[in-house]
Coordinates of C-alpha atoms in Angstrom, one line a residue:
X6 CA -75.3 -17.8 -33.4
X7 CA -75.1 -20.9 -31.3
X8 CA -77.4 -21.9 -29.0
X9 CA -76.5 -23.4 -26.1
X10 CA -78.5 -25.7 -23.3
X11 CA -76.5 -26.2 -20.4
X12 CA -76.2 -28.7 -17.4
X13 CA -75.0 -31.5 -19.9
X14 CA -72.2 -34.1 -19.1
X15 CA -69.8 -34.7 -21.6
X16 CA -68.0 -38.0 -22.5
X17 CA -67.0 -39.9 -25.4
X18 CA -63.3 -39.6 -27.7
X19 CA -62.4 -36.8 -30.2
X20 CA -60.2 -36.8 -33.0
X21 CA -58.7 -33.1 -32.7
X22 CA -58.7 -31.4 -35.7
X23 CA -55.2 -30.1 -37.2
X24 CA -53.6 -26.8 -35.5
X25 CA -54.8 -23.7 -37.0
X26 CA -51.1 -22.1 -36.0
X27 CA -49.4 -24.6 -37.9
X28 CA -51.7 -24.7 -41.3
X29 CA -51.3 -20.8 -41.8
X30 CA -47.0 -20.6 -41.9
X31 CA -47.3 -23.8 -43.5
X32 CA -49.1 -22.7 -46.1
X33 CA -47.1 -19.6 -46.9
X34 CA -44.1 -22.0 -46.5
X35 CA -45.5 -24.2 -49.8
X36 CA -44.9 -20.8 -51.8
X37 CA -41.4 -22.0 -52.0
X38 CA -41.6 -25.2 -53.4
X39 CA -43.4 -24.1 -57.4
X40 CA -44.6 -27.6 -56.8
X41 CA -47.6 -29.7 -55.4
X42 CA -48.1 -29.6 -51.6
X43 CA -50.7 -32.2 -50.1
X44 CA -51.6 -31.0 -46.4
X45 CA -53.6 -33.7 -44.5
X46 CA -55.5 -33.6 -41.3
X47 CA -56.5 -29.6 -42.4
X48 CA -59.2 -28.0 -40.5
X49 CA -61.4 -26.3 -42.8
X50 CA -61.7 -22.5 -40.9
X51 CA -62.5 -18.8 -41.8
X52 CA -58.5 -18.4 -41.4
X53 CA -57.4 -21.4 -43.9
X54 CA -59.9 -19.9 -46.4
X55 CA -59.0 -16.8 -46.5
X56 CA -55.1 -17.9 -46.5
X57 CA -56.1 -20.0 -49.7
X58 CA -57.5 -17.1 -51.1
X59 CA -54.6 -15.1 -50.7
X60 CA -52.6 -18.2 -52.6
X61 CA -55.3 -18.4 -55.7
X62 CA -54.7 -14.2 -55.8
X63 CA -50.7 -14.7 -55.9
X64 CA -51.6 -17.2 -58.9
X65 CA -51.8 -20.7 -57.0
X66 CA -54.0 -23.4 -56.9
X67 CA -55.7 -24.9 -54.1
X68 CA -58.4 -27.3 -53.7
X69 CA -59.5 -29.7 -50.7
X70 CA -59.7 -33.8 -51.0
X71 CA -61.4 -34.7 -48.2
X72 CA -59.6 -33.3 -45.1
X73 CA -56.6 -33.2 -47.2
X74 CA -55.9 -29.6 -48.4
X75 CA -53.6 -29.5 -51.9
X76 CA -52.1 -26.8 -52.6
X77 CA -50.2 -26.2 -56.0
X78 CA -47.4 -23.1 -56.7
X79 CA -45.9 -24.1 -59.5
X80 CA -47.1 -20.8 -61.6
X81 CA -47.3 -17.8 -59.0
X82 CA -47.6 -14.8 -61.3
X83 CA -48.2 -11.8 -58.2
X84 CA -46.3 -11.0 -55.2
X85 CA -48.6 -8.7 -54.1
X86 CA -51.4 -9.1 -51.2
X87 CA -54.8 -6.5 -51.2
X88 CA -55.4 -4.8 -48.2
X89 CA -59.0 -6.7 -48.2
X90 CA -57.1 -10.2 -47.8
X91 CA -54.6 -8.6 -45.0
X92 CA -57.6 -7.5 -42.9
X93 CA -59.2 -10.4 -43.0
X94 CA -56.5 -12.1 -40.1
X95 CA -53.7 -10.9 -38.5
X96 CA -51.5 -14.0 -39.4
X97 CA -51.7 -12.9 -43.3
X98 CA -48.4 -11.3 -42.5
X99 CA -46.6 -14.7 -42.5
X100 CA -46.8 -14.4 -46.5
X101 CA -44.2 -11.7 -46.4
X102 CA -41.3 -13.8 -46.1
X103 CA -42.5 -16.5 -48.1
X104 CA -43.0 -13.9 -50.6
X105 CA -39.9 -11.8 -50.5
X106 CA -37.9 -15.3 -51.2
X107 CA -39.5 -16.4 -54.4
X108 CA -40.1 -12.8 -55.5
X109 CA -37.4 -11.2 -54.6
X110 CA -39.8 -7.7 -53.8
X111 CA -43.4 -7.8 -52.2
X112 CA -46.3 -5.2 -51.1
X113 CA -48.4 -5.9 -48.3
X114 CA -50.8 -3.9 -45.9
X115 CA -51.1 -3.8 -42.2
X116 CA -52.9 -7.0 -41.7
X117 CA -56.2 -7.1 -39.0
X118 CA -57.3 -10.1 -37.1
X119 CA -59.1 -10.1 -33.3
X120 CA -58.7 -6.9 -31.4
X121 CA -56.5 -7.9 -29.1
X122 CA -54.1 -4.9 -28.2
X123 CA -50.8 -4.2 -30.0
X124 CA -49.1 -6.4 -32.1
X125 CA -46.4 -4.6 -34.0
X126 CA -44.9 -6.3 -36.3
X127 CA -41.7 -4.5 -36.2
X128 CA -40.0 -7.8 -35.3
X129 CA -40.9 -9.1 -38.7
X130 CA -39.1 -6.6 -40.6
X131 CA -36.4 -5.9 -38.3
X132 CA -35.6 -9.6 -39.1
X133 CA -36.0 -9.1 -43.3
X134 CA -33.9 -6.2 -42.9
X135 CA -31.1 -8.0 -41.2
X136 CA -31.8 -10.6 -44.3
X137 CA -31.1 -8.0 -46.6
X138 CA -34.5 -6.7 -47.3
X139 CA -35.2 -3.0 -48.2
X140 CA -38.7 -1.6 -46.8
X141 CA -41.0 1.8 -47.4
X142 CA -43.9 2.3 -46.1
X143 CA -46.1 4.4 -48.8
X144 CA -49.7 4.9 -48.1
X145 CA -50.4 2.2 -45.1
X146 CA -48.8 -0.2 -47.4
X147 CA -45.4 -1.8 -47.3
X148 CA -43.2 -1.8 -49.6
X149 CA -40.4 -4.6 -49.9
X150 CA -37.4 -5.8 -52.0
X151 CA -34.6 -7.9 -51.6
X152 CA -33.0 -9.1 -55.0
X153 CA -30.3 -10.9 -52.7
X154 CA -31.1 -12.2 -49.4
X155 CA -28.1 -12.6 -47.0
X156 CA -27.6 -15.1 -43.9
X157 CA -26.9 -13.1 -41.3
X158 CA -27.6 -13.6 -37.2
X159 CA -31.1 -12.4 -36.1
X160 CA -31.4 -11.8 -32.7
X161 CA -35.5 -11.4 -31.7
X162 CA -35.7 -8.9 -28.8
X163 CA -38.8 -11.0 -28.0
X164 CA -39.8 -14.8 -28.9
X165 CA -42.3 -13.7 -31.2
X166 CA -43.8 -16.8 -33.1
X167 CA -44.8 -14.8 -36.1
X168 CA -41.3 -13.3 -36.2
X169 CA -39.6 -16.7 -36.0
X170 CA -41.6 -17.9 -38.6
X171 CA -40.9 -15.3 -40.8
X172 CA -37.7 -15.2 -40.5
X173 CA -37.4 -19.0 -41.4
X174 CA -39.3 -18.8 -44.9
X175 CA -37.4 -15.9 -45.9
X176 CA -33.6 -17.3 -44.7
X177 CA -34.4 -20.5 -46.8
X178 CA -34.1 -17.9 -49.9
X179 CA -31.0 -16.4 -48.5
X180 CA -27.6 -16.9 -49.1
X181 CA -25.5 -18.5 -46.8
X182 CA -26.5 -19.4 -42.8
X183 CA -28.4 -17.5 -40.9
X184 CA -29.1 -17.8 -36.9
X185 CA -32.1 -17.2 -35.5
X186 CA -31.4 -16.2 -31.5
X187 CA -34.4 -16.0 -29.5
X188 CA -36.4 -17.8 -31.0
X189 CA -40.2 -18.9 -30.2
X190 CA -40.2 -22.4 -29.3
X191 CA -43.8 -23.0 -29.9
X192 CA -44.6 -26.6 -31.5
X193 CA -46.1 -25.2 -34.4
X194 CA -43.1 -23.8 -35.3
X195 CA -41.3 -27.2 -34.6
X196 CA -44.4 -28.2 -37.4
X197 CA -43.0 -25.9 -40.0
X198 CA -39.6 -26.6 -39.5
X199 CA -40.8 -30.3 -40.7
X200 CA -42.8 -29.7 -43.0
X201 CA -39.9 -27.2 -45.0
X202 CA -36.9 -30.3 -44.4
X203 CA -39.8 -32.5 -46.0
X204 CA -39.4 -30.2 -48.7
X205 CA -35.5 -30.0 -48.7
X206 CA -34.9 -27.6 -46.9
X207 CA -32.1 -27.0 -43.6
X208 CA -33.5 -26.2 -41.0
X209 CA -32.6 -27.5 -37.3
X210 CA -33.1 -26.1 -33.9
X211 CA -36.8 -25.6 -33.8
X212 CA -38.1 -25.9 -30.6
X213 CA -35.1 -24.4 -28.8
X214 CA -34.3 -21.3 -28.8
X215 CA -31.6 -21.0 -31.4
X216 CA -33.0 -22.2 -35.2
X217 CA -30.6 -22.4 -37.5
X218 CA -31.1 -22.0 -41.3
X219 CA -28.7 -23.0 -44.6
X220 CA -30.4 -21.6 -47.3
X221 CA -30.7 -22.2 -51.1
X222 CA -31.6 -25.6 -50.8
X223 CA -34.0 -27.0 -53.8
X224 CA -36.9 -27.4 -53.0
X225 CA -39.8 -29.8 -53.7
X226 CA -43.1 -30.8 -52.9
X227 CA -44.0 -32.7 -50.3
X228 CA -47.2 -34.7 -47.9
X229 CA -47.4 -33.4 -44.7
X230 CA -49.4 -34.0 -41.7
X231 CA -50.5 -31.4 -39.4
X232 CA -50.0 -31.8 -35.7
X233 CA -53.2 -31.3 -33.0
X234 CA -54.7 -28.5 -32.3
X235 CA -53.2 -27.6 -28.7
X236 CA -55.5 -24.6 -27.8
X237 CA -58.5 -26.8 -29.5
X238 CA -58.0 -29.5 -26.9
X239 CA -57.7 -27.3 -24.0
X240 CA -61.4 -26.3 -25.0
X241 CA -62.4 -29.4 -25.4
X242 CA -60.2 -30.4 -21.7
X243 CA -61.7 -27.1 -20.2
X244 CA -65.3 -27.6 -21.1
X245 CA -65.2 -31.4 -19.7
X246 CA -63.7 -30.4 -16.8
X247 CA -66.4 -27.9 -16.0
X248 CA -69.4 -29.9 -16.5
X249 CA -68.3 -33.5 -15.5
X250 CA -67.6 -36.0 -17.7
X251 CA -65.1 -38.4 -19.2
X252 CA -63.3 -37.6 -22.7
X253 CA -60.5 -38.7 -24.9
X254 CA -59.2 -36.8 -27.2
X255 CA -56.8 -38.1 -30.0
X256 CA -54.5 -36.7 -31.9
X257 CA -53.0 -34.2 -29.7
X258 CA -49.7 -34.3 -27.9
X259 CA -50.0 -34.4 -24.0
X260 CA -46.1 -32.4 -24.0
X261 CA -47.5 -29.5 -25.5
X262 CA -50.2 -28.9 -23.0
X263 CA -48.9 -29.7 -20.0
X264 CA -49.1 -26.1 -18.3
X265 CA -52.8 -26.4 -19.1
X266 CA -53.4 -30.3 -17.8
X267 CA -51.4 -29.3 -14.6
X268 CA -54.3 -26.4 -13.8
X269 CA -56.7 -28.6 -14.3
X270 CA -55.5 -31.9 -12.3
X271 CA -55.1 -29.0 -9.6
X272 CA -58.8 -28.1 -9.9
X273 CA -59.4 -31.9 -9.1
X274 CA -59.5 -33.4 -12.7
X275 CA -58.0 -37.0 -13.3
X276 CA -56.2 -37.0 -16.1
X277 CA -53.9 -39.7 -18.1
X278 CA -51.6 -39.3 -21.2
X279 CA -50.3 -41.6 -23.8
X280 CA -48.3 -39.7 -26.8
X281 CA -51.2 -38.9 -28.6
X282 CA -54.1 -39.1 -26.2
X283 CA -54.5 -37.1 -23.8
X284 CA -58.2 -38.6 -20.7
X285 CA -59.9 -36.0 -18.5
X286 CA -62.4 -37.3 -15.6
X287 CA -64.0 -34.7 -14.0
X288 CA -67.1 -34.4 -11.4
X289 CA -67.9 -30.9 -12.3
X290 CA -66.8 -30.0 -8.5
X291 CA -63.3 -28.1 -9.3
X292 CA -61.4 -26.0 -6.7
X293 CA -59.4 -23.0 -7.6
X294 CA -55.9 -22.9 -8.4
X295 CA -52.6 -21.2 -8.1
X296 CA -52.1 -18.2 -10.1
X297 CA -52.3 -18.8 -13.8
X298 CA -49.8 -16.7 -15.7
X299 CA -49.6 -16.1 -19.2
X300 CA -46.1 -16.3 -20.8
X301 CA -44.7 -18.2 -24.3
X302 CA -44.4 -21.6 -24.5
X303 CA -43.2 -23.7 -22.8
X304 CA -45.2 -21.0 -20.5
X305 CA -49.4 -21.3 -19.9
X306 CA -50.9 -20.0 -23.3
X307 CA -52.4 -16.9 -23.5
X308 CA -54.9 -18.7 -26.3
X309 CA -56.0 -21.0 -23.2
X310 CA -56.7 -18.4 -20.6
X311 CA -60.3 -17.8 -21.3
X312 CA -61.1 -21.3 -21.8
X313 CA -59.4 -22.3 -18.9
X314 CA -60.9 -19.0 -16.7
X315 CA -64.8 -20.0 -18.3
X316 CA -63.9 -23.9 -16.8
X317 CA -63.2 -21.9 -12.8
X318 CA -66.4 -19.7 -12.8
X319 CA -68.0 -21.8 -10.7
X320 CA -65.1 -23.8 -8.8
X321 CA -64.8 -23.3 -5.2
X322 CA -62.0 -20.5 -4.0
X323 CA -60.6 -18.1 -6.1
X324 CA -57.9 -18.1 -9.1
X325 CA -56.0 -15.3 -10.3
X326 CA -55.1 -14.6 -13.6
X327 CA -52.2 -12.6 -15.2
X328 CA -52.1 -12.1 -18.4
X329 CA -48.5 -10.9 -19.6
X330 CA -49.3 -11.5 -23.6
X331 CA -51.9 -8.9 -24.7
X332 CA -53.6 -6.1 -23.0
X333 CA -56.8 -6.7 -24.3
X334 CA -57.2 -10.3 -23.5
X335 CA -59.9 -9.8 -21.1
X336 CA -62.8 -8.7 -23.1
X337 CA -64.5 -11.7 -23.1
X338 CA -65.1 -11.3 -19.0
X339 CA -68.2 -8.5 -19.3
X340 CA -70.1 -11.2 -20.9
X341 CA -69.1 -13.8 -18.8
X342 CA -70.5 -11.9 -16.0
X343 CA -74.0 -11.6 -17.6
X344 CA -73.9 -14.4 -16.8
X345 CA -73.9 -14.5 -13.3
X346 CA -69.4 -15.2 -13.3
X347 CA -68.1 -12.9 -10.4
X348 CA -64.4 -11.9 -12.1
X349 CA -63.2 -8.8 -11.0
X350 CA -60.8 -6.9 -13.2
X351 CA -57.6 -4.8 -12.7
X352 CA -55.2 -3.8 -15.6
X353 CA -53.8 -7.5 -16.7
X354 CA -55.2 -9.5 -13.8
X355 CA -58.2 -10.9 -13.2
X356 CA -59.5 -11.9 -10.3
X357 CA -62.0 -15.6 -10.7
X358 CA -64.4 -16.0 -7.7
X359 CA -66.1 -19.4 -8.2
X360 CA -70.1 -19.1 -7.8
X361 CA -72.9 -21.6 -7.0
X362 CA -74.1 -21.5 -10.5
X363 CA -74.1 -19.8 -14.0
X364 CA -77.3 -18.3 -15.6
X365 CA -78.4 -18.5 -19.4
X366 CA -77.9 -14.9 -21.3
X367 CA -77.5 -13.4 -24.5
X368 CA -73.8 -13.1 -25.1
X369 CA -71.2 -11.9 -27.6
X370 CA -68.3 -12.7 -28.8
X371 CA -66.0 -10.3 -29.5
X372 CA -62.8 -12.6 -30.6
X373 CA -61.5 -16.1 -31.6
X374 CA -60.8 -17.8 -27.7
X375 CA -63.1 -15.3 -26.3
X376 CA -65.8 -16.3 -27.9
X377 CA -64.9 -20.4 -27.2
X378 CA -64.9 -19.6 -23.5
X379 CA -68.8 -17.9 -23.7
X380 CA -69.1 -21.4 -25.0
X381 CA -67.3 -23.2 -22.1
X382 CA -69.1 -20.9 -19.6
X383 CA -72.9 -21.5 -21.2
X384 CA -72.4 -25.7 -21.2
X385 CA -72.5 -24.9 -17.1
X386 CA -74.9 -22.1 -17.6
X387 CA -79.0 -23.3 -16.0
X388 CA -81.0 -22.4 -19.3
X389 CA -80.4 -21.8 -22.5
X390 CA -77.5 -19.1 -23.7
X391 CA -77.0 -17.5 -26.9
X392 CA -73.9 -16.6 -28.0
X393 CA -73.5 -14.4 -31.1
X394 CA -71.2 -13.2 -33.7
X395 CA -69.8 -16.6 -33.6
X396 CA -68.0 -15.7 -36.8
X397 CA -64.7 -15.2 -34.4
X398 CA -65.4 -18.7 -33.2
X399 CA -65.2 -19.9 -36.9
X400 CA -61.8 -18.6 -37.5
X401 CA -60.4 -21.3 -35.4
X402 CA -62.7 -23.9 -34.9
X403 CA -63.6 -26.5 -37.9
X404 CA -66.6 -27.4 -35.8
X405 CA -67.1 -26.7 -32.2
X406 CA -70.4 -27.2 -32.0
X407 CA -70.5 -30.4 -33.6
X408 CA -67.5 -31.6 -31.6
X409 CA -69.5 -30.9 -28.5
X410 CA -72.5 -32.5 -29.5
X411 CA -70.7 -36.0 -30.6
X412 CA -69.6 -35.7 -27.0
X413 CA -72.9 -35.4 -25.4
X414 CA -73.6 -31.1 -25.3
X415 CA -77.0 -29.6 -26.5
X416 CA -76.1 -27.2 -28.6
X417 CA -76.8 -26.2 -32.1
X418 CA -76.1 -23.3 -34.7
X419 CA -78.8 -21.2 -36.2
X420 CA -78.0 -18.3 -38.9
X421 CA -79.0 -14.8 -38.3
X422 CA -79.4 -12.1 -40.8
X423 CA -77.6 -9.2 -38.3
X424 CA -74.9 -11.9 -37.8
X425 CA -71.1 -10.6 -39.5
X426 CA -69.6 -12.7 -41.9

């Protein structure tokens, strides 16, 4: 659990660690180059782990210098992935394109992750089929082959990111072009695209709408750098601004969080950009704002709407939030109001009310940004707060608590025996 003293200012500069949504596809991605992949700036999480374990099962090698992560795939001798390994995070799927081109075939589960409503991934395998790919499900487990992979024109009813992605890292494999039509234009994705033309590959478009992909390129291995952790630094941005404060975080593109800055410069934070800084000022004093509505990029992040809610609980006026991603996005707001946070719910909107002040409780989290914003919400919180099953946090944070203390938060982490691993 972490434990949690509020009322502290924060200040000081942050290095933020590598994005978490760019490591995972990437990794998948080095299946294709049976060579030596070094991938620096790698935040060591519960999700990297357990994609590294899924690599050792498929027959690779992995091993961390420093906050370098290497990864070798030279000798992959499996193409399947346990159901153990799927459950473990919902972005385990991303191997199944990455897969299906160096195999040819593949078997996968349903993969798990944070309970966070739907999140079919029909688009994935309506794009492999389009690719070429046959697949059965038998037994809660798929079943895919595709001996020949064929460029064809995909055309994503939806901007899914995982779709995209997948779709990418199996086209590579395929013969011919294929066209990827709307596409998700998130920057991780613009991160893959860089770190696959690093290894040889053609690929162009990322970042727009349309990605383009001439497969059958040889491949190689390559050094790549991760980019900044976007929803990382609106944590870090969000818990600043709520307490009071001056920060600067490097490392991070300002362009990729505008939607987020822009909310809080509204709720009367200063804030100043260079390419890869982005300085917060804050008094602790913020206002509400106009209505916050999730949508993909270059929309307001869904991953940044409980930080971002946690920084308002106590701002003066009221915010409304809509949250157009996933249904079940809100379940971090009963614990919020334990602590005193007056959010009133209905369907996907939620209603912020700022308050005088926060109280310390005993709070859960109950998923990855959920559980960051109980964190947001107890730095503010008079007392000390609790927050358990911080195991959620850990999938996507190398080190928040430390992070927070180097910029001036009491708060510490102490293992329980009735906490899940």
């Amino acid at each position: 659990m972490m434990i949690v003293e509020g009322g502290r200012r924060l200040s000081g500069r942050l290095t933020v660690q590598g994005a978490k949504n760019s490591v995972l596809p990437i990794l998948a991605a080095a299946l294709l180059s049976k060579d030596q992949c070094r991938i620096r700036h790698c935040p060591r999480l519960r999700d990297v782990e357990t994609a590294v374990e899924i690599l050792r099962h498929l027959g690779c090698q992995a091993r961390w210098e420093a906050e370098d992560l290497i990864v070798d795939t030279t000798v992959m001798d499996r193409c399947d992935i346990p159901d153990e390994l799927m459950r473990k995070m919902r972005s385990s799927v991303i191997f199944l394109g990455a897969i299906l081109n160096r195999c040819g075939h593949a078997e996968i589960s349903y993969p798990g992750g944070c309970e966070l409503g739907p999140r079919p991934i029909d688009l994935h395998l309506a794009a492999l089929r389009t690719l070429g790919a046959e697949i059965r499900e038998e037994g809660g487990s798929l079943q895919c082959t595709a001996p020949h992979l064929q460029g064809a024109e995909i055309v994503l009813s939806i901007p899914s990111v995982g779709a995209t992605e997948n779709a990418v890292l199996a086209a590579c494999g395929a013969e011919g072009t294929t066209v990827i039509s709307n596409a998700a234009r998130e920057p991780e994705i613009v991160d893959l695209q860089t770190f696959l033309c690093s290894m040889g590959a053609s690929v162009q478009g990322a970042g727009s709408s349309t990605v383009t992909v001439v497969g059958k390129r040889p491949l190689h291995g390559c050094d790549h750098t991760l980019i900044g952790d976007r929803i990382v630094a609106a944590t870090y941005l969000s818990a600043a601004a709520a307490v009071g404060g001056e920060i600067c975080l490097e490392g991070v593109s300002y362009g990729h969080l505008s939607t987020v800055t822009t909310a809080l410069q509204q709720a009367g934070c200063r804030i100043q950009c260079t390419p890869e800084q982005i300085c917060l000022w804050s008094d602790g004093a913020l206002r509400g704002v106009s209505p916050i509505r999730t949508s993909p990029y270059p929309g307001f992040p869904t991953d940044a709407q409980a930080e971002v809610m946690a920084a308002l609980l106590r701002s003066r006026g009221t915010t409304v939030f809509v949250e157009n991603m996933f249904e079940n996005r809100y379940r971090h707001v009963p614990e919020l109001q334990r602590m005193g946070a007056d959010v009133r719910l209905e369907g996907r909107v939620a209603v912020v009310c700022g308050v005088e002040k926060l109280h310390a409780a005993q709070v859960q989290a109950t998923d990855l940004r959920g559980g960051a914003s109980l964190v947001v919400a107890a730095l503010q919180a008079e007392g000390i707060t609790k927050v358990t099953q911080t195991h959620h946090i850990d999938r996507g944070y190398a080190d928040l608590a430390g992070d927070l203390r180097a910029l001036g938060a009491e708060i510490r982490v102490e293992t329980t025996e009735d906490e899940v691993t």
